[in-house]
Amino acid sequence: MQREAALNAKGYSERDEKRILDALGRGLLKEFPNPDRAGCPGSDVLRRIASHAMPLPEAEKWLDHLTSCSPCYGDFSQFQAAHQRRRTQRLLAIAASILIVVGVAGWALFFKQKGPPAVQTAVLDLRNRSVPRGGEPNPDEQPLEVSRGVKQLNVYLPLGSAEGPYEIRIATPAGKARFATSGVASLKDGVTSIQAAVDLSSASSGRYLLQVRRPNSEWNSYSLLLR
Ligand SMILES: [Zn+2]
């Protein structure tokens, strides 16, 4: 109520405005041509009444004239329409900024709920894994873990591994390859590693084997959990 009172500080209510319009409408209907604009308050006054910039008591004294001057009614109608347009634009701008705020908040909330984007690169560290015998993974070791969403594998080969070409594949426990690629291992900062692009999006999650070998050698297998 207090805010409404503040908005109507100039003394206009919806009812007042309707009264003015009705009075002016009657004035127009009665057709009071006034080509010399005798006694007209001038467009500044009309504009201030139309935009509610003039307090109602002050505007009251013009109502008699406005109800008996067709040109003033015409001017007033235009000012009033312009005022309405500006008000609508202002409301639309406010609505738009609210929508933007809501949109940004929703977007932020969406990403908050979704959590950080999935890590695109997975490091598979084989340096401290025991070198498998006979190609079988060591059952005592925790499986490596990798998300199906990763796009890039960075495989740290066991210590002492030679640089050069390697083959990498991800196979089912029965040894059926689900994904295969190759790369060239290089030594940097004491680590021999291979980077390879992967696409595991079509594989179902579960237990797999990460298999690594030099060309024409035996596969070395490591347990891999695909999440
Ligand atoms: Zn007039």
CSV table of C-alpha atoms and ligand atoms in Angstrom, one decimal:
chain,number,residue,atom,x,y,z
A,1,MET,CA,0.0,0.0,0.0
A,2,GLN,CA,2.8,2.3,0.9
A,3,ARG,CA,4.5,1.8,-2.5
A,4,GLU,CA,1.2,2.3,-4.3
A,5,ALA,CA,0.8,5.6,-2.4
A,6,ALA,CA,4.3,6.6,-3.4
A,7,LEU,CA,3.5,5.8,-7.0
A,8,ASN,CA,0.5,8.0,-6.8
A,9,ALA,CA,2.3,10.8,-5.1
A,10,LYS,CA,1.3,13.1,-7.9
A,11,GLY,CA,-2.4,12.4,-7.0
A,12,TYR,CA,-3.4,10.3,-10.0
A,13,SER,CA,-5.2,7.1,-9.6
A,14,GLU,CA,-6.5,4.9,-12.3
A,15,ARG,CA,-10.0,6.3,-11.6
A,16,ASP,CA,-8.7,9.9,-11.9
A,17,GLU,CA,-7.0,9.1,-15.2
A,18,LYS,CA,-10.2,7.5,-16.5
A,19,ARG,CA,-12.1,10.6,-15.4
A,20,ILE,CA,-9.8,12.8,-17.3
A,21,LEU,CA,-10.0,10.7,-20.4
A,22,ASP,CA,-13.7,10.5,-20.2
A,23,ALA,CA,-13.9,14.3,-19.9
A,24,LEU,CA,-11.5,14.7,-22.8
A,25,GLY,CA,-13.4,12.1,-24.8
A,26,ARG,CA,-16.6,14.0,-24.3
A,27,GLY,CA,-14.7,17.2,-25.3
A,28,LEU,CA,-13.6,15.6,-28.5
A,29,LEU,CA,-17.0,14.2,-29.2
A,30,LYS,CA,-18.5,17.6,-28.9
A,31,GLU,CA,-16.1,18.8,-31.5
A,32,PHE,CA,-14.7,22.1,-30.3
A,33,PRO,CA,-12.6,23.4,-33.2
A,34,ASN,CA,-10.1,26.0,-32.0
A,35,PRO,CA,-7.9,26.9,-35.0
A,36,ASP,CA,-6.4,29.9,-33.2
A,37,ARG,CA,-5.7,27.7,-30.1
A,38,ALA,CA,-7.3,30.4,-28.0
A,39,GLY,CA,-6.7,29.8,-24.3
A,40,CYS,CA,-4.7,26.6,-24.9
A,41,PRO,CA,-2.2,25.7,-22.1
A,42,GLY,CA,0.5,24.8,-24.6
A,43,SER,CA,2.0,21.4,-25.4
A,44,ASP,CA,4.4,21.4,-22.4
A,45,VAL,CA,1.4,21.4,-20.0
A,46,LEU,CA,-0.4,18.7,-22.0
A,47,ARG,CA,2.7,16.6,-22.0
A,48,ARG,CA,3.2,17.0,-18.3
A,49,ILE,CA,-0.5,16.0,-17.6
A,50,ALA,CA,-0.2,13.0,-20.0
A,51,SER,CA,2.9,11.7,-18.3
A,52,HIS,CA,1.6,12.4,-14.8
A,53,ALA,CA,4.4,14.9,-14.2
A,54,MET,CA,2.0,17.6,-13.2
A,55,PRO,CA,0.2,17.1,-9.8
A,56,LEU,CA,-3.5,16.5,-10.3
A,57,PRO,CA,-4.6,19.7,-8.4
A,58,GLU,CA,-2.6,21.7,-10.8
A,59,ALA,CA,-3.9,19.8,-13.8
A,60,GLU,CA,-7.5,20.1,-12.6
A,61,LYS,CA,-7.7,23.8,-13.7
A,62,TRP,CA,-7.0,22.8,-17.3
A,63,LEU,CA,-9.7,20.2,-17.5
A,64,ASP,CA,-12.4,22.7,-18.4
A,65,HIS,CA,-10.3,23.8,-21.3
A,66,LEU,CA,-9.4,20.3,-22.3
A,67,THR,CA,-13.1,19.2,-22.3
A,68,SER,CA,-13.8,22.1,-24.8
A,69,CYS,CA,-10.9,22.1,-27.1
A,70,SER,CA,-10.5,19.4,-29.8
A,71,PRO,CA,-6.9,20.3,-30.8
A,72,CYS,CA,-5.8,19.9,-27.2
A,73,TYR,CA,-7.5,16.5,-26.9
A,74,GLY,CA,-5.6,15.4,-30.1
A,75,ASP,CA,-2.3,16.6,-28.7
A,76,PHE,CA,-3.0,15.1,-25.3
A,77,SER,CA,-4.0,11.7,-26.8
A,78,GLN,CA,-0.7,11.6,-28.6
A,79,PHE,CA,1.4,12.5,-25.5
A,80,GLN,CA,-0.6,9.9,-23.6
A,81,ALA,CA,0.0,7.2,-26.1
A,82,ALA,CA,3.7,8.0,-26.2
A,83,HIS,CA,3.8,8.0,-22.3
A,84,GLN,CA,2.1,4.5,-22.4
A,85,ARG,CA,4.6,3.2,-24.9
A,86,ARG,CA,7.5,4.4,-22.8
A,87,ARG,CA,6.0,2.9,-19.7
A,88,THR,CA,5.4,-0.4,-21.6
A,89,GLN,CA,9.0,-0.4,-22.9
A,90,ARG,CA,10.3,0.3,-19.4
A,91,LEU,CA,8.2,-2.6,-18.0
A,92,LEU,CA,9.4,-4.9,-20.9
A,93,ALA,CA,13.0,-3.9,-20.1
A,94,ILE,CA,12.5,-4.7,-16.4
A,95,ALA,CA,10.8,-8.0,-17.4
A,96,ALA,CA,13.7,-8.8,-19.8
A,97,SER,CA,16.3,-8.1,-17.1
A,98,ILE,CA,14.4,-10.3,-14.7
A,99,LEU,CA,14.4,-13.0,-17.3
A,100,ILE,CA,18.1,-12.6,-17.8
A,101,VAL,CA,18.8,-12.8,-14.1
A,102,VAL,CA,16.5,-15.9,-13.8
A,103,GLY,CA,18.2,-17.4,-16.9
A,104,VAL,CA,21.7,-16.9,-15.5
A,105,ALA,CA,20.7,-18.2,-12.1
A,106,GLY,CA,19.1,-21.2,-13.7
A,107,TRP,CA,22.1,-21.8,-15.9
A,108,ALA,CA,24.4,-21.6,-12.8
A,109,LEU,CA,22.1,-23.9,-10.9
A,110,PHE,CA,22.1,-26.3,-13.8
A,111,PHE,CA,25.9,-26.5,-13.9
A,112,LYS,CA,26.0,-26.7,-10.1
A,113,GLN,CA,23.7,-29.7,-10.1
A,114,LYS,CA,25.5,-31.2,-13.0
A,115,GLY,CA,28.8,-30.8,-11.2
A,116,PRO,CA,32.0,-29.8,-13.0
A,117,PRO,CA,32.3,-31.0,-16.6
A,118,ALA,CA,33.6,-34.5,-16.9
A,119,VAL,CA,37.4,-34.7,-17.0
A,120,GLN,CA,38.3,-35.0,-20.6
A,121,THR,CA,41.8,-36.4,-20.1
A,122,ALA,CA,42.4,-39.5,-18.0
A,123,VAL,CA,45.8,-40.4,-16.6
A,124,LEU,CA,46.4,-44.1,-16.4
A,125,ASP,CA,49.5,-44.5,-14.2
A,126,LEU,CA,51.1,-47.9,-14.8
A,127,ARG,CA,54.4,-46.9,-13.2
A,128,ASN,CA,53.9,-48.6,-9.9
A,129,ARG,CA,51.8,-51.4,-11.2
A,130,SER,CA,53.5,-54.8,-11.1
A,131,VAL,CA,54.5,-56.0,-14.5
A,132,PRO,CA,51.9,-58.7,-15.3
A,133,ARG,CA,53.1,-62.2,-15.9
A,134,GLY,CA,51.6,-64.1,-18.8
A,135,GLY,CA,49.5,-61.1,-19.8
A,136,GLU,CA,47.1,-61.6,-16.9
A,137,PRO,CA,46.3,-58.6,-14.6
A,138,ASN,CA,47.4,-58.9,-11.0
A,139,PRO,CA,44.2,-59.7,-9.0
A,140,ASP,CA,45.6,-58.0,-5.9
A,141,GLU,CA,45.8,-54.6,-7.5
A,142,GLN,CA,43.0,-52.0,-7.5
A,143,PRO,CA,41.7,-51.6,-11.0
A,144,LEU,CA,42.5,-48.4,-12.9
A,145,GLU,CA,39.4,-46.2,-13.2
A,146,VAL,CA,38.3,-44.2,-16.1
A,147,SER,CA,35.1,-42.4,-17.1
A,148,ARG,CA,33.4,-43.3,-20.3
A,149,GLY,CA,33.3,-39.6,-21.1
A,150,VAL,CA,37.1,-39.2,-21.5
A,151,LYS,CA,38.4,-38.2,-24.9
A,152,GLN,CA,42.1,-38.6,-24.2
A,153,LEU,CA,44.2,-41.1,-22.4
A,154,ASN,CA,47.5,-40.3,-21.0
A,155,VAL,CA,49.2,-43.6,-20.2
A,156,TYR,CA,52.3,-43.5,-17.9
A,157,LEU,CA,54.1,-46.7,-18.9
A,158,PRO,CA,55.9,-48.9,-16.3
A,159,LEU,CA,59.2,-47.6,-15.2
A,160,GLY,CA,62.0,-48.5,-17.6
A,161,SER,CA,59.7,-48.8,-20.6
A,162,ALA,CA,61.3,-48.0,-23.9
A,163,GLU,CA,60.2,-45.1,-26.1
A,164,GLY,CA,58.7,-45.9,-29.4
A,165,PRO,CA,55.5,-47.3,-30.9
A,166,TYR,CA,52.9,-49.0,-28.7
A,167,GLU,CA,49.5,-50.5,-29.2
A,168,ILE,CA,46.8,-49.8,-26.6
A,169,ARG,CA,43.4,-51.4,-26.4
A,170,ILE,CA,40.5,-51.7,-24.0
A,171,ALA,CA,39.1,-55.3,-24.0
A,172,THR,CA,36.5,-57.2,-22.2
A,173,PRO,CA,37.7,-59.6,-19.5
A,174,ALA,CA,37.3,-62.3,-22.1
A,175,GLY,CA,39.8,-60.5,-24.3
A,176,LYS,CA,37.5,-59.0,-26.9
A,177,ALA,CA,38.7,-55.6,-27.9
A,178,ARG,CA,36.3,-52.7,-27.4
A,179,PHE,CA,38.6,-50.0,-28.4
A,180,ALA,CA,42.1,-50.1,-30.0
A,181,THR,CA,44.6,-47.4,-30.9
A,182,SER,CA,48.3,-46.9,-31.1
A,183,GLY,CA,50.7,-44.2,-30.2
A,184,VAL,CA,54.4,-43.4,-29.8
A,185,ALA,CA,55.7,-43.4,-26.3
A,186,SER,CA,58.2,-40.7,-25.4
A,187,LEU,CA,60.3,-40.0,-22.3
A,188,LYS,CA,59.8,-36.7,-20.5
A,189,ASP,CA,60.8,-35.9,-17.0
A,190,GLY,CA,61.6,-39.5,-16.3
A,191,VAL,CA,58.2,-40.8,-17.4
A,192,THR,CA,57.6,-42.7,-20.6
A,193,SER,CA,54.1,-41.9,-21.6
A,194,ILE,CA,51.7,-42.2,-24.5
A,195,GLN,CA,48.8,-39.9,-25.3
A,196,ALA,CA,45.9,-41.4,-27.3
A,197,ALA,CA,42.5,-40.2,-28.3
A,198,VAL,CA,39.7,-42.5,-27.2
A,199,ASP,CA,36.0,-42.8,-27.6
A,200,LEU,CA,34.4,-45.0,-24.9
A,201,SER,CA,30.9,-43.5,-25.1
A,202,SER,CA,29.4,-46.6,-26.7
A,203,ALA,CA,30.9,-49.0,-24.2
A,204,SER,CA,28.9,-50.0,-21.2
A,205,SER,CA,30.4,-49.4,-17.8
A,206,GLY,CA,32.0,-52.3,-15.9
A,207,ARG,CA,35.2,-54.3,-15.8
A,208,TYR,CA,37.6,-54.2,-18.7
A,209,LEU,CA,41.2,-54.8,-19.4
A,210,LEU,CA,43.6,-52.1,-20.4
A,211,GLN,CA,46.1,-53.8,-22.7
A,212,VAL,CA,49.4,-52.4,-23.8
A,213,ARG,CA,52.1,-53.9,-25.9
A,214,ARG,CA,54.9,-53.0,-28.3
A,215,PRO,CA,54.1,-54.2,-31.8
A,216,ASN,CA,54.3,-58.0,-32.2
A,217,SER,CA,54.8,-58.6,-28.5
A,218,GLU,CA,52.5,-60.1,-25.9
A,219,TRP,CA,49.8,-57.9,-24.4
A,220,ASN,CA,50.3,-56.7,-20.9
A,221,SER,CA,46.9,-56.4,-19.2
A,222,TYR,CA,45.7,-54.2,-16.3
A,223,SER,CA,42.3,-54.3,-14.7
A,224,LEU,CA,40.2,-51.3,-15.7
A,225,LEU,CA,37.0,-50.1,-14.3
A,226,LEU,CA,34.9,-48.1,-16.8
A,227,ARG,CA,32.5,-45.7,-15.0
B,1,ZN,ZN,-6.8,24.0,-26.4
